[in-house]
mmCIF file of C-alpha atoms in Angstrom:
data_model
loop_
_atom_site.group_PDB
_atom_site.id
_atom_site.type_symbol
_atom_site.label_atom_id
_atom_site.label_comp_id
_atom_site.label_asym_id
_atom_site.label_seq_id
_atom_site.Cartn_x
_atom_site.Cartn_y
_atom_site.Cartn_z
ATOM 1 C CA VAL O 1 -57.116 8.023 -12.391
ATOM 2 C CA THR O 2 -59.719 10.708 -11.863
ATOM 3 C CA LEU O 3 -61.812 12.074 -14.723
ATOM 4 C CA SER O 4 -63.581 15.408 -15.059
ATOM 5 C CA HIS O 5 -65.640 16.538 -18.036
ATOM 6 C CA ASP O 6 -65.753 20.219 -17.116
ATOM 7 C CA LEU O 7 -63.690 22.807 -15.267
ATOM 8 C CA ALA O 8 -66.045 23.131 -12.278
ATOM 9 C CA THR O 9 -65.770 19.406 -11.511
ATOM 10 C CA MET O 10 -62.011 19.506 -11.996
ATOM 11 C CA ARG O 11 -61.675 22.448 -9.601
ATOM 12 C CA ASN O 12 -63.694 20.618 -6.919
ATOM 13 C CA LYS O 13 -61.548 17.493 -7.251
ATOM 14 C CA VAL O 14 -58.312 19.491 -7.055
ATOM 15 C CA LEU O 15 -59.520 21.095 -3.829
ATOM 16 C CA GLN O 16 -60.288 17.657 -2.341
ATOM 17 C CA ARG O 17 -57.001 15.856 -2.998
ATOM 18 C CA THR O 18 -53.446 16.176 -4.268
ATOM 19 C CA PHE O 19 -52.466 15.075 -7.764
ATOM 20 C CA ASP O 20 -48.966 14.384 -9.062
ATOM 21 C CA PHE O 21 -49.934 15.498 -12.547
ATOM 22 C CA LEU O 22 -52.975 16.607 -14.459
ATOM 23 C CA LEU O 23 -53.772 16.136 -18.154
ATOM 24 C CA LEU O 24 -55.765 19.169 -19.188
ATOM 25 C CA ASP O 25 -57.520 19.319 -22.543
ATOM 26 C CA LEU O 26 -57.375 22.747 -24.107
ATOM 27 C CA PHE O 27 -60.980 22.719 -25.320
ATOM 28 C CA LEU O 28 -63.663 21.350 -22.986
ATOM 29 C CA GLY O 29 -66.894 21.980 -24.837
ATOM 30 C CA ASP O 30 -67.570 25.674 -24.349
ATOM 31 C CA GLU O 31 -64.779 26.021 -21.794
ATOM 32 C CA ASP O 32 -61.120 26.909 -22.311
ATOM 33 C CA GLY O 33 -58.659 24.719 -20.435
ATOM 34 C CA LEU O 34 -56.167 27.593 -20.328
ATOM 35 C CA ASP O 35 -58.538 29.394 -17.969
ATOM 36 C CA ALA O 36 -57.950 26.668 -15.362
ATOM 37 C CA ILE O 37 -54.159 26.972 -15.254
ATOM 38 C CA PRO O 38 -53.905 29.964 -12.868
ATOM 39 C CA PHE O 39 -56.287 28.199 -10.443
ATOM 40 C CA LEU O 40 -54.255 24.989 -10.635
ATOM 41 C CA VAL O 41 -50.956 26.792 -10.067
ATOM 42 C CA ARG O 42 -52.409 28.635 -7.062
ATOM 43 C CA GLU O 43 -54.304 25.747 -5.442
ATOM 44 C CA SER O 44 -52.026 22.843 -6.339
ATOM 45 C CA PRO O 45 -48.553 24.301 -6.929
ATOM 46 C CA TYR O 46 -46.732 20.947 -6.974
ATOM 47 C CA THR O 47 -49.017 19.344 -9.560
ATOM 48 C CA LYS O 48 -47.454 19.060 -13.020
ATOM 49 C CA ILE O 49 -49.917 20.434 -15.587
ATOM 50 C CA ILE O 50 -49.789 18.843 -19.024
ATOM 51 C CA VAL O 51 -51.986 20.626 -21.550
ATOM 52 C CA MET O 52 -53.065 18.673 -24.619
ATOM 53 C CA SER O 53 -54.991 19.587 -27.727
ATOM 54 C CA ALA O 54 -55.751 18.318 -31.197
ATOM 55 C CA PHE O 55 -55.730 21.965 -32.278
ATOM 56 C CA GLY O 56 -52.402 22.954 -30.781
ATOM 57 C CA THR O 57 -50.388 25.796 -32.187
ATOM 58 C CA VAL O 58 -47.072 27.226 -31.107
ATOM 59 C CA GLU O 59 -48.915 30.283 -29.770
ATOM 60 C CA LEU O 60 -51.252 28.163 -27.621
ATOM 61 C CA ALA O 61 -48.330 26.109 -26.313
ATOM 62 C CA VAL O 62 -46.432 29.263 -25.357
ATOM 63 C CA ASP O 63 -49.540 30.716 -23.702
ATOM 64 C CA ALA O 64 -50.070 27.521 -21.684
ATOM 65 C CA MET O 65 -46.442 27.452 -20.560
ATOM 66 C CA GLU O 66 -46.481 31.153 -19.623
ATOM 67 C CA LYS O 67 -49.566 30.539 -17.466
ATOM 68 C CA GLY O 68 -47.790 27.718 -15.627
ATOM 69 C CA ALA O 69 -48.233 24.481 -17.566
ATOM 70 C CA SER O 70 -45.330 22.043 -17.379
ATOM 71 C CA SER O 71 -45.801 20.683 -20.896
ATOM 72 C CA PHE O 72 -47.956 20.947 -23.993
ATOM 73 C CA VAL O 73 -48.758 17.861 -26.055
ATOM 74 C CA SER O 74 -50.361 17.870 -29.477
ATOM 75 C CA LYS O 75 -52.868 15.022 -29.759
ATOM 76 C CA SER O 76 -51.921 14.655 -33.402
ATOM 77 C CA LYS O 77 -48.523 13.417 -32.189
ATOM 78 C CA VAL O 78 -50.029 10.801 -29.857
ATOM 79 C CA THR O 79 -50.322 7.271 -31.236
ATOM 80 C CA ARG O 80 -53.128 5.063 -30.009
ATOM 81 C CA ILE O 81 -52.112 1.589 -28.911
ATOM 82 C CA ASN O 82 -54.792 -1.077 -29.228
#
């Protein structure tokens, strides 16, 4: 598991190694996770991109998928297991 708190760090890590999949939060502080999808598709074409957001809408899910995401997950549908 590799963690990045911003898009610049994520981009550097993607350039350094190959990932099977990537969980990408839609909102990263002042940054938009959707902006990273074209980079990820270009630089790591075999990585599955799973976009997630607590503020997901159908429009955002469609936008993410059109940009190249494999899936879109609403955090409101995720159950925490303690």
